[in-house]
Protein backbone atom coordinates (compact mmCIF):
# COMPACT_ATOMS: atom_id res chain seq x y z
CA UNK A 1 0.00 0.00 0.00
CA UNK A 2 3.16 2.09 -0.11
CA UNK A 3 2.09 5.31 -1.86
CA UNK A 4 -1.33 5.38 -0.23
CA UNK A 5 -2.58 5.92 3.29
CA UNK A 6 -1.76 2.63 5.08
CA UNK A 7 -5.31 2.63 6.46
CA UNK A 8 -6.84 3.09 3.01
CA UNK A 9 -9.25 0.49 1.69
CA UNK A 10 -7.56 -0.20 -1.63
CA UNK A 11 -9.55 -1.50 -4.57
CA UNK A 12 -8.45 -2.43 -8.07
CA UNK A 13 -10.11 -2.91 -11.41
CA UNK A 14 -7.89 -4.51 -14.03
CA UNK A 15 -9.66 -3.97 -17.33
CA UNK A 16 -8.89 -1.95 -20.41
CA UNK A 17 -10.75 1.34 -20.44
CA UNK A 18 -13.62 0.36 -22.73
CA UNK A 19 -17.18 1.49 -22.03
CA UNK A 20 -18.57 -2.05 -21.66
CA UNK A 21 -16.08 -2.78 -18.86
CA UNK A 22 -18.23 -0.62 -16.56
CA UNK A 23 -15.68 1.87 -15.22
CA UNK A 24 -18.29 4.63 -15.24
CA UNK A 25 -20.69 2.45 -13.23
CA UNK A 26 -17.89 1.79 -10.76
CA UNK A 27 -17.16 5.51 -10.36
CA UNK A 28 -20.86 6.17 -9.79
CA UNK A 29 -20.88 3.34 -7.23
CA UNK A 30 -17.91 4.90 -5.44
CA UNK A 31 -19.75 8.22 -5.19
CA UNK A 32 -22.53 6.36 -3.34
CA UNK A 33 -19.99 4.37 -1.32
CA UNK A 34 -18.18 7.54 -0.29
CA UNK A 35 -21.34 8.91 1.33
CA UNK A 36 -21.47 5.94 3.72
CA UNK A 37 -17.86 4.89 4.22
CA UNK A 38 -15.99 6.93 6.78
CA UNK A 39 -12.45 5.74 6.15
CA UNK A 40 -9.90 6.50 3.47
CA UNK A 41 -10.16 4.59 0.20
CA UNK A 42 -8.52 4.46 -3.19
CA UNK A 43 -9.34 2.79 -6.51
CA UNK A 44 -6.53 1.74 -8.82
CA UNK A 45 -7.59 1.46 -12.46
CA UNK A 46 -5.16 -0.75 -14.36
CA UNK A 47 -5.62 -1.00 -18.10
CA UNK A 48 -5.01 0.58 -21.46
CA UNK A 49 -7.13 3.52 -22.58
CA UNK A 50 -9.40 2.50 -25.42
CA UNK A 51 -11.03 5.91 -25.77
CA UNK A 52 -12.80 6.68 -22.48
CA UNK A 53 -9.99 7.83 -20.19
CA UNK A 54 -10.58 11.52 -20.84
CA UNK A 55 -14.26 11.25 -19.85
CA UNK A 56 -13.49 9.13 -16.78
CA UNK A 57 -10.82 11.59 -15.61
CA UNK A 58 -13.27 14.47 -16.09
CA UNK A 59 -15.88 12.69 -13.96
CA UNK A 60 -13.31 12.11 -11.21
CA UNK A 61 -12.10 15.73 -11.31
CA UNK A 62 -15.65 17.11 -11.16
CA UNK A 63 -16.63 15.04 -8.11
CA UNK A 64 -15.53 14.14 -4.62
CA UNK A 65 -13.60 11.20 -6.09
CA UNK A 66 -10.70 13.49 -6.92
CA UNK A 67 -7.63 12.09 -5.17
CA UNK A 68 -9.27 8.67 -4.66
CA UNK A 69 -9.14 7.26 -8.20
CA UNK A 70 -5.81 6.57 -9.86
CA UNK A 71 -5.51 5.69 -13.54
CA UNK A 72 -2.36 3.60 -13.81
CA UNK A 73 -2.43 2.63 -17.49
CA UNK A 74 -1.25 -0.76 -18.70
CA UNK A 75 1.13 -2.41 -16.24
CA UNK A 76 3.59 -5.28 -16.19
CA UNK A 77 3.51 -5.54 -12.37
CA UNK A 78 -0.16 -6.44 -11.87
CA UNK A 79 0.69 -9.31 -9.49
CA UNK A 80 2.50 -6.95 -7.12
CA UNK A 81 -0.38 -4.46 -7.31
CA UNK A 82 -2.84 -7.21 -6.40
CA UNK A 83 -0.75 -8.09 -3.35
CA UNK A 84 -1.16 -4.53 -2.10
CA UNK A 85 -4.93 -4.13 -2.40
CA UNK A 86 -7.96 -5.27 -0.42
CA UNK A 87 -10.52 -5.94 -3.15
CA UNK A 88 -10.71 -6.84 -6.84
CA UNK A 89 -13.62 -5.48 -8.86
CA UNK A 90 -14.97 -6.23 -12.32
CA UNK A 91 -17.97 -4.09 -13.34
CA UNK A 92 -18.41 -5.35 -16.92
CA UNK A 93 -21.64 -5.18 -18.88
CA UNK A 94 -20.49 -8.22 -20.86
CA UNK A 95 -17.69 -10.71 -20.35
CA UNK A 96 -16.43 -14.11 -21.35
CA UNK A 97 -14.57 -15.92 -18.61
CA UNK A 98 -12.51 -13.24 -16.92
CA UNK A 99 -8.79 -13.68 -16.42
CA UNK A 100 -8.87 -10.65 -14.11
CA UNK A 101 -11.15 -12.49 -11.68
CA UNK A 102 -8.83 -15.51 -11.68
CA UNK A 103 -5.88 -13.21 -11.00
CA UNK A 104 -7.77 -11.61 -8.10
CA UNK A 105 -8.54 -15.04 -6.66
CA UNK A 106 -4.93 -16.20 -7.09
CA UNK A 107 -3.86 -13.16 -5.07
CA UNK A 108 -6.28 -14.09 -2.29
CA UNK A 109 -8.59 -11.15 -2.91
CA UNK A 110 -12.33 -11.05 -2.42
CA UNK A 111 -14.11 -10.18 -5.66
CA UNK A 112 -17.06 -8.00 -6.53
CA UNK A 113 -18.17 -8.74 -10.09
CA UNK A 114 -21.20 -8.27 -12.26
CA UNK A 115 -23.52 -11.12 -13.19
CA UNK A 116 -22.35 -11.50 -16.78
CA UNK A 117 -20.52 -14.19 -18.73
CA UNK A 118 -18.52 -16.60 -16.61
CA UNK A 119 -18.30 -14.29 -13.59
CA UNK A 120 -20.88 -16.18 -11.49
CA UNK A 121 -19.16 -19.44 -12.38
CA UNK A 122 -15.87 -18.16 -10.98
CA UNK A 123 -17.14 -16.14 -8.01
CA UNK A 124 -19.50 -17.88 -5.61
CA UNK A 125 -21.81 -15.14 -4.36
CA UNK A 126 -21.58 -14.75 -0.60
CA UNK A 127 -18.61 -17.15 -0.32
CA UNK A 128 -15.73 -15.83 -2.41
CA UNK A 129 -17.17 -12.42 -3.18
CA UNK A 130 -20.34 -10.77 -4.37
CA UNK A 131 -22.08 -10.99 -7.73
CA UNK A 132 -24.17 -7.92 -8.56
CA UNK A 133 -26.34 -6.97 -11.54
CA UNK A 134 -24.57 -5.17 -14.38
CA UNK A 135 -25.19 -1.44 -14.85
CA UNK A 136 -26.30 -1.13 -11.20
CA UNK A 137 -24.04 1.31 -9.33
CA UNK A 138 -26.19 1.06 -6.18
CA UNK A 139 -25.78 -2.72 -5.91
CA UNK A 140 -22.08 -2.40 -6.72
CA UNK A 141 -21.69 0.23 -4.01
CA UNK A 142 -23.50 -1.89 -1.41
CA UNK A 143 -21.28 -4.90 -2.11
CA UNK A 144 -18.11 -2.83 -1.86
CA UNK A 145 -19.36 -1.23 1.36
CA UNK A 146 -20.03 -4.62 3.00
CA UNK A 147 -16.45 -5.68 2.36
CA UNK A 148 -14.89 -2.34 3.28
CA UNK A 149 -16.65 -2.45 6.64
CA UNK A 150 -15.76 -6.07 7.39
CA UNK A 151 -12.04 -6.97 7.11
CA UNK A 152 -12.75 -10.48 8.42
CA UNK A 153 -15.26 -11.09 5.64
CA UNK A 154 -12.72 -9.78 3.11
CA UNK A 155 -10.10 -12.17 4.42
CA UNK A 156 -12.51 -15.11 4.48
CA UNK A 157 -13.69 -14.48 0.91
CA UNK A 158 -10.07 -14.14 -0.21
CA UNK A 159 -9.02 -17.45 1.35
CA UNK A 160 -12.05 -19.28 -0.04
CA UNK A 161 -11.51 -17.74 -3.46
CA UNK A 162 -7.90 -18.87 -3.57
CA UNK A 163 -8.95 -22.37 -2.53
CA UNK A 164 -11.64 -22.38 -5.24
CA UNK A 165 -9.15 -21.24 -7.85
CA UNK A 166 -6.76 -24.05 -6.95
CA UNK A 167 -9.51 -26.69 -6.88
CA UNK A 168 -11.46 -25.63 -9.98
CA UNK A 169 -9.32 -23.45 -12.23
CA UNK A 170 -5.65 -24.34 -11.73
CA UNK A 171 -3.70 -25.94 -14.57
CA UNK A 172 -3.80 -29.31 -12.80
CA UNK A 173 -7.56 -29.07 -12.26
CA UNK A 174 -8.14 -28.11 -15.91
CA UNK A 175 -5.96 -30.98 -17.19
CA UNK A 176 -7.79 -33.45 -14.95
CA UNK A 177 -11.18 -32.20 -16.21
CA UNK A 178 -10.09 -32.48 -19.85
CA UNK A 179 -8.75 -35.99 -19.30
CA UNK A 180 -12.01 -37.02 -17.65
CA UNK A 181 -14.00 -35.49 -20.50
CA UNK A 182 -11.91 -37.28 -23.17
CA UNK A 183 -12.10 -40.59 -21.32
CA UNK A 184 -15.87 -40.30 -21.16
CA UNK A 185 -15.97 -39.72 -24.92
CA UNK A 186 -13.99 -42.89 -25.64
PDB file of C-alpha atoms in Angstrom:
ATOM      1  CA  UNK A   1       0.000   0.000   0.000  1.00  0.00           C
ATOM      2  CA  UNK A   2       3.162   2.090  -0.114  1.00  0.00           C
ATOM      3  CA  UNK A   3       2.092   5.313  -1.859  1.00  0.00           C
ATOM      4  CA  UNK A   4      -1.328   5.383  -0.235  1.00  0.00           C
ATOM      5  CA  UNK A   5      -2.583   5.915   3.292  1.00  0.00           C
ATOM      6  CA  UNK A   6      -1.758   2.627   5.078  1.00  0.00           C
ATOM      7  CA  UNK A   7      -5.310   2.635   6.457  1.00  0.00           C
ATOM      8  CA  UNK A   8      -6.843   3.095   3.007  1.00  0.00           C
ATOM      9  CA  UNK A   9      -9.249   0.495   1.694  1.00  0.00           C
ATOM     10  CA  UNK A  10      -7.556  -0.198  -1.633  1.00  0.00           C
ATOM     11  CA  UNK A  11      -9.551  -1.500  -4.568  1.00  0.00           C
ATOM     12  CA  UNK A  12      -8.453  -2.434  -8.066  1.00  0.00           C
ATOM     13  CA  UNK A  13     -10.110  -2.907 -11.414  1.00  0.00           C
ATOM     14  CA  UNK A  14      -7.895  -4.507 -14.028  1.00  0.00           C
ATOM     15  CA  UNK A  15      -9.663  -3.969 -17.328  1.00  0.00           C
ATOM     16  CA  UNK A  16      -8.890  -1.950 -20.409  1.00  0.00           C
ATOM     17  CA  UNK A  17     -10.750   1.338 -20.439  1.00  0.00           C
ATOM     18  CA  UNK A  18     -13.616   0.364 -22.734  1.00  0.00           C
ATOM     19  CA  UNK A  19     -17.176   1.491 -22.028  1.00  0.00           C
ATOM     20  CA  UNK A  20     -18.568  -2.054 -21.662  1.00  0.00           C
ATOM     21  CA  UNK A  21     -16.082  -2.779 -18.859  1.00  0.00           C
ATOM     22  CA  UNK A  22     -18.235  -0.621 -16.557  1.00  0.00           C
ATOM     23  CA  UNK A  23     -15.678   1.866 -15.219  1.00  0.00           C
ATOM     24  CA  UNK A  24     -18.292   4.628 -15.243  1.00  0.00           C
ATOM     25  CA  UNK A  25     -20.694   2.447 -13.231  1.00  0.00           C
ATOM     26  CA  UNK A  26     -17.895   1.793 -10.759  1.00  0.00           C
ATOM     27  CA  UNK A  27     -17.157   5.506 -10.363  1.00  0.00           C
ATOM     28  CA  UNK A  28     -20.861   6.172  -9.786  1.00  0.00           C
ATOM     29  CA  UNK A  29     -20.876   3.345  -7.235  1.00  0.00           C
ATOM     30  CA  UNK A  30     -17.907   4.902  -5.444  1.00  0.00           C
ATOM     31  CA  UNK A  31     -19.746   8.224  -5.195  1.00  0.00           C
ATOM     32  CA  UNK A  32     -22.531   6.363  -3.341  1.00  0.00           C
ATOM     33  CA  UNK A  33     -19.990   4.370  -1.317  1.00  0.00           C
ATOM     34  CA  UNK A  34     -18.178   7.543  -0.285  1.00  0.00           C
ATOM     35  CA  UNK A  35     -21.345   8.915   1.333  1.00  0.00           C
ATOM     36  CA  UNK A  36     -21.472   5.943   3.715  1.00  0.00           C
ATOM     37  CA  UNK A  37     -17.861   4.888   4.222  1.00  0.00           C
ATOM     38  CA  UNK A  38     -15.987   6.931   6.778  1.00  0.00           C
ATOM     39  CA  UNK A  39     -12.448   5.737   6.149  1.00  0.00           C
ATOM     40  CA  UNK A  40      -9.895   6.503   3.467  1.00  0.00           C
ATOM     41  CA  UNK A  41     -10.162   4.590   0.196  1.00  0.00           C
ATOM     42  CA  UNK A  42      -8.516   4.456  -3.194  1.00  0.00           C
ATOM     43  CA  UNK A  43      -9.340   2.794  -6.510  1.00  0.00           C
ATOM     44  CA  UNK A  44      -6.527   1.742  -8.819  1.00  0.00           C
ATOM     45  CA  UNK A  45      -7.593   1.462 -12.457  1.00  0.00           C
ATOM     46  CA  UNK A  46      -5.162  -0.746 -14.362  1.00  0.00           C
ATOM     47  CA  UNK A  47      -5.624  -1.003 -18.105  1.00  0.00           C
ATOM     48  CA  UNK A  48      -5.008   0.580 -21.462  1.00  0.00           C
ATOM     49  CA  UNK A  49      -7.135   3.523 -22.579  1.00  0.00           C
ATOM     50  CA  UNK A  50      -9.400   2.498 -25.420  1.00  0.00           C
ATOM     51  CA  UNK A  51     -11.029   5.909 -25.770  1.00  0.00           C
ATOM     52  CA  UNK A  52     -12.804   6.679 -22.485  1.00  0.00           C
ATOM     53  CA  UNK A  53      -9.992   7.828 -20.187  1.00  0.00           C
ATOM     54  CA  UNK A  54     -10.581  11.520 -20.838  1.00  0.00           C
ATOM     55  CA  UNK A  55     -14.257  11.246 -19.853  1.00  0.00           C
ATOM     56  CA  UNK A  56     -13.491   9.131 -16.778  1.00  0.00           C
ATOM     57  CA  UNK A  57     -10.823  11.588 -15.614  1.00  0.00           C
ATOM     58  CA  UNK A  58     -13.271  14.472 -16.094  1.00  0.00           C
ATOM     59  CA  UNK A  59     -15.876  12.694 -13.958  1.00  0.00           C
ATOM     60  CA  UNK A  60     -13.312  12.114 -11.211  1.00  0.00           C
ATOM     61  CA  UNK A  61     -12.097  15.731 -11.309  1.00  0.00           C
ATOM     62  CA  UNK A  62     -15.654  17.107 -11.160  1.00  0.00           C
ATOM     63  CA  UNK A  63     -16.629  15.044  -8.112  1.00  0.00           C
ATOM     64  CA  UNK A  64     -15.531  14.142  -4.616  1.00  0.00           C
ATOM     65  CA  UNK A  65     -13.605  11.198  -6.090  1.00  0.00           C
ATOM     66  CA  UNK A  66     -10.695  13.492  -6.920  1.00  0.00           C
ATOM     67  CA  UNK A  67      -7.628  12.086  -5.165  1.00  0.00           C
ATOM     68  CA  UNK A  68      -9.271   8.672  -4.657  1.00  0.00           C
ATOM     69  CA  UNK A  69      -9.138   7.261  -8.200  1.00  0.00           C
ATOM     70  CA  UNK A  70      -5.805   6.568  -9.855  1.00  0.00           C
ATOM     71  CA  UNK A  71      -5.513   5.694 -13.542  1.00  0.00           C
ATOM     72  CA  UNK A  72      -2.365   3.601 -13.814  1.00  0.00           C
ATOM     73  CA  UNK A  73      -2.428   2.633 -17.494  1.00  0.00           C
ATOM     74  CA  UNK A  74      -1.251  -0.762 -18.696  1.00  0.00           C
ATOM     75  CA  UNK A  75       1.134  -2.406 -16.236  1.00  0.00           C
ATOM     76  CA  UNK A  76       3.587  -5.276 -16.187  1.00  0.00           C
ATOM     77  CA  UNK A  77       3.506  -5.541 -12.371  1.00  0.00           C
ATOM     78  CA  UNK A  78      -0.160  -6.444 -11.866  1.00  0.00           C
ATOM     79  CA  UNK A  79       0.687  -9.312  -9.492  1.00  0.00           C
ATOM     80  CA  UNK A  80       2.496  -6.950  -7.123  1.00  0.00           C
ATOM     81  CA  UNK A  81      -0.377  -4.461  -7.306  1.00  0.00           C
ATOM     82  CA  UNK A  82      -2.839  -7.214  -6.401  1.00  0.00           C
ATOM     83  CA  UNK A  83      -0.747  -8.094  -3.352  1.00  0.00           C
ATOM     84  CA  UNK A  84      -1.155  -4.529  -2.098  1.00  0.00           C
ATOM     85  CA  UNK A  85      -4.930  -4.132  -2.403  1.00  0.00           C
ATOM     86  CA  UNK A  86      -7.958  -5.267  -0.423  1.00  0.00           C
ATOM     87  CA  UNK A  87     -10.520  -5.938  -3.148  1.00  0.00           C
ATOM     88  CA  UNK A  88     -10.709  -6.838  -6.837  1.00  0.00           C
ATOM     89  CA  UNK A  89     -13.624  -5.476  -8.862  1.00  0.00           C
ATOM     90  CA  UNK A  90     -14.972  -6.234 -12.317  1.00  0.00           C
ATOM     91  CA  UNK A  91     -17.968  -4.092 -13.337  1.00  0.00           C
ATOM     92  CA  UNK A  92     -18.408  -5.348 -16.917  1.00  0.00           C
ATOM     93  CA  UNK A  93     -21.644  -5.183 -18.879  1.00  0.00           C
ATOM     94  CA  UNK A  94     -20.487  -8.222 -20.865  1.00  0.00           C
ATOM     95  CA  UNK A  95     -17.690 -10.706 -20.346  1.00  0.00           C
ATOM     96  CA  UNK A  96     -16.431 -14.109 -21.350  1.00  0.00           C
ATOM     97  CA  UNK A  97     -14.571 -15.922 -18.612  1.00  0.00           C
ATOM     98  CA  UNK A  98     -12.511 -13.238 -16.919  1.00  0.00           C
ATOM     99  CA  UNK A  99      -8.787 -13.678 -16.424  1.00  0.00           C
ATOM    100  CA  UNK A 100      -8.869 -10.652 -14.109  1.00  0.00           C
ATOM    101  CA  UNK A 101     -11.146 -12.492 -11.684  1.00  0.00           C
ATOM    102  CA  UNK A 102      -8.832 -15.511 -11.681  1.00  0.00           C
ATOM    103  CA  UNK A 103      -5.878 -13.205 -11.001  1.00  0.00           C
ATOM    104  CA  UNK A 104      -7.767 -11.607  -8.099  1.00  0.00           C
ATOM    105  CA  UNK A 105      -8.540 -15.039  -6.661  1.00  0.00           C
ATOM    106  CA  UNK A 106      -4.930 -16.195  -7.091  1.00  0.00           C
ATOM    107  CA  UNK A 107      -3.856 -13.157  -5.073  1.00  0.00           C
ATOM    108  CA  UNK A 108      -6.277 -14.095  -2.286  1.00  0.00           C
ATOM    109  CA  UNK A 109      -8.592 -11.152  -2.912  1.00  0.00           C
ATOM    110  CA  UNK A 110     -12.332 -11.052  -2.418  1.00  0.00           C
ATOM    111  CA  UNK A 111     -14.110 -10.185  -5.658  1.00  0.00           C
ATOM    112  CA  UNK A 112     -17.063  -8.004  -6.530  1.00  0.00           C
ATOM    113  CA  UNK A 113     -18.173  -8.738 -10.085  1.00  0.00           C
ATOM    114  CA  UNK A 114     -21.196  -8.272 -12.264  1.00  0.00           C
ATOM    115  CA  UNK A 115     -23.524 -11.116 -13.187  1.00  0.00           C
ATOM    116  CA  UNK A 116     -22.352 -11.505 -16.783  1.00  0.00           C
ATOM    117  CA  UNK A 117     -20.523 -14.186 -18.732  1.00  0.00           C
ATOM    118  CA  UNK A 118     -18.522 -16.598 -16.608  1.00  0.00           C
ATOM    119  CA  UNK A 119     -18.296 -14.288 -13.586  1.00  0.00           C
ATOM    120  CA  UNK A 120     -20.884 -16.182 -11.493  1.00  0.00           C
ATOM    121  CA  UNK A 121     -19.160 -19.443 -12.385  1.00  0.00           C
ATOM    122  CA  UNK A 122     -15.865 -18.164 -10.981  1.00  0.00           C
ATOM    123  CA  UNK A 123     -17.144 -16.138  -8.005  1.00  0.00           C
ATOM    124  CA  UNK A 124     -19.499 -17.876  -5.608  1.00  0.00           C
ATOM    125  CA  UNK A 125     -21.812 -15.138  -4.358  1.00  0.00           C
ATOM    126  CA  UNK A 126     -21.584 -14.753  -0.602  1.00  0.00           C
ATOM    127  CA  UNK A 127     -18.614 -17.152  -0.322  1.00  0.00           C
ATOM    128  CA  UNK A 128     -15.725 -15.828  -2.413  1.00  0.00           C
ATOM    129  CA  UNK A 129     -17.174 -12.418  -3.182  1.00  0.00           C
ATOM    130  CA  UNK A 130     -20.341 -10.772  -4.372  1.00  0.00           C
ATOM    131  CA  UNK A 131     -22.084 -10.990  -7.733  1.00  0.00           C
ATOM    132  CA  UNK A 132     -24.171  -7.920  -8.561  1.00  0.00           C
ATOM    133  CA  UNK A 133     -26.343  -6.974 -11.536  1.00  0.00           C
ATOM    134  CA  UNK A 134     -24.572  -5.173 -14.379  1.00  0.00           C
ATOM    135  CA  UNK A 135     -25.189  -1.444 -14.850  1.00  0.00           C
ATOM    136  CA  UNK A 136     -26.301  -1.129 -11.204  1.00  0.00           C
ATOM    137  CA  UNK A 137     -24.042   1.312  -9.329  1.00  0.00           C
ATOM    138  CA  UNK A 138     -26.188   1.059  -6.176  1.00  0.00           C
ATOM    139  CA  UNK A 139     -25.781  -2.721  -5.914  1.00  0.00           C
ATOM    140  CA  UNK A 140     -22.082  -2.399  -6.719  1.00  0.00           C
ATOM    141  CA  UNK A 141     -21.685   0.228  -4.014  1.00  0.00           C
ATOM    142  CA  UNK A 142     -23.501  -1.886  -1.415  1.00  0.00           C
ATOM    143  CA  UNK A 143     -21.280  -4.905  -2.106  1.00  0.00           C
ATOM    144  CA  UNK A 144     -18.109  -2.828  -1.857  1.00  0.00           C
ATOM    145  CA  UNK A 145     -19.361  -1.230   1.356  1.00  0.00           C
ATOM    146  CA  UNK A 146     -20.033  -4.616   2.998  1.00  0.00           C
ATOM    147  CA  UNK A 147     -16.454  -5.678   2.359  1.00  0.00           C
ATOM    148  CA  UNK A 148     -14.886  -2.343   3.277  1.00  0.00           C
ATOM    149  CA  UNK A 149     -16.654  -2.448   6.643  1.00  0.00           C
ATOM    150  CA  UNK A 150     -15.757  -6.071   7.388  1.00  0.00           C
ATOM    151  CA  UNK A 151     -12.041  -6.968   7.112  1.00  0.00           C
ATOM    152  CA  UNK A 152     -12.745 -10.484   8.418  1.00  0.00           C
ATOM    153  CA  UNK A 153     -15.263 -11.092   5.640  1.00  0.00           C
ATOM    154  CA  UNK A 154     -12.723  -9.778   3.113  1.00  0.00           C
ATOM    155  CA  UNK A 155     -10.098 -12.171   4.419  1.00  0.00           C
ATOM    156  CA  UNK A 156     -12.515 -15.113   4.478  1.00  0.00           C
ATOM    157  CA  UNK A 157     -13.691 -14.482   0.911  1.00  0.00           C
ATOM    158  CA  UNK A 158     -10.067 -14.139  -0.207  1.00  0.00           C
ATOM    159  CA  UNK A 159      -9.016 -17.447   1.349  1.00  0.00           C
ATOM    160  CA  UNK A 160     -12.047 -19.285  -0.036  1.00  0.00           C
ATOM    161  CA  UNK A 161     -11.509 -17.737  -3.459  1.00  0.00           C
ATOM    162  CA  UNK A 162      -7.905 -18.867  -3.572  1.00  0.00           C
ATOM    163  CA  UNK A 163      -8.955 -22.373  -2.535  1.00  0.00           C
ATOM    164  CA  UNK A 164     -11.639 -22.384  -5.238  1.00  0.00           C
ATOM    165  CA  UNK A 165      -9.149 -21.237  -7.852  1.00  0.00           C
ATOM    166  CA  UNK A 166      -6.765 -24.054  -6.947  1.00  0.00           C
ATOM    167  CA  UNK A 167      -9.508 -26.692  -6.881  1.00  0.00           C
ATOM    168  CA  UNK A 168     -11.458 -25.631  -9.976  1.00  0.00           C
ATOM    169  CA  UNK A 169      -9.315 -23.449 -12.228  1.00  0.00           C
ATOM    170  CA  UNK A 170      -5.646 -24.344 -11.729  1.00  0.00           C
ATOM    171  CA  UNK A 171      -3.705 -25.937 -14.572  1.00  0.00           C
ATOM    172  CA  UNK A 172      -3.799 -29.314 -12.802  1.00  0.00           C
ATOM    173  CA  UNK A 173      -7.555 -29.066 -12.261  1.00  0.00           C
ATOM    174  CA  UNK A 174      -8.141 -28.114 -15.905  1.00  0.00           C
ATOM    175  CA  UNK A 175      -5.956 -30.976 -17.195  1.00  0.00           C
ATOM    176  CA  UNK A 176      -7.789 -33.448 -14.950  1.00  0.00           C
ATOM    177  CA  UNK A 177     -11.176 -32.204 -16.207  1.00  0.00           C
ATOM    178  CA  UNK A 178     -10.093 -32.477 -19.852  1.00  0.00           C
ATOM    179  CA  UNK A 179      -8.748 -35.989 -19.297  1.00  0.00           C
ATOM    180  CA  UNK A 180     -12.010 -37.020 -17.647  1.00  0.00           C
ATOM    181  CA  UNK A 181     -13.996 -35.493 -20.504  1.00  0.00           C
ATOM    182  CA  UNK A 182     -11.915 -37.276 -23.172  1.00  0.00           C
ATOM    183  CA  UNK A 183     -12.096 -40.585 -21.319  1.00  0.00           C
ATOM    184  CA  UNK A 184     -15.871 -40.300 -21.156  1.00  0.00           C
ATOM    185  CA  UNK A 185     -15.974 -39.722 -24.915  1.00  0.00           C
ATOM    186  CA  UNK A 186     -13.991 -42.894 -25.640  1.00  0.00           C
TER     187      UNK A 186
END
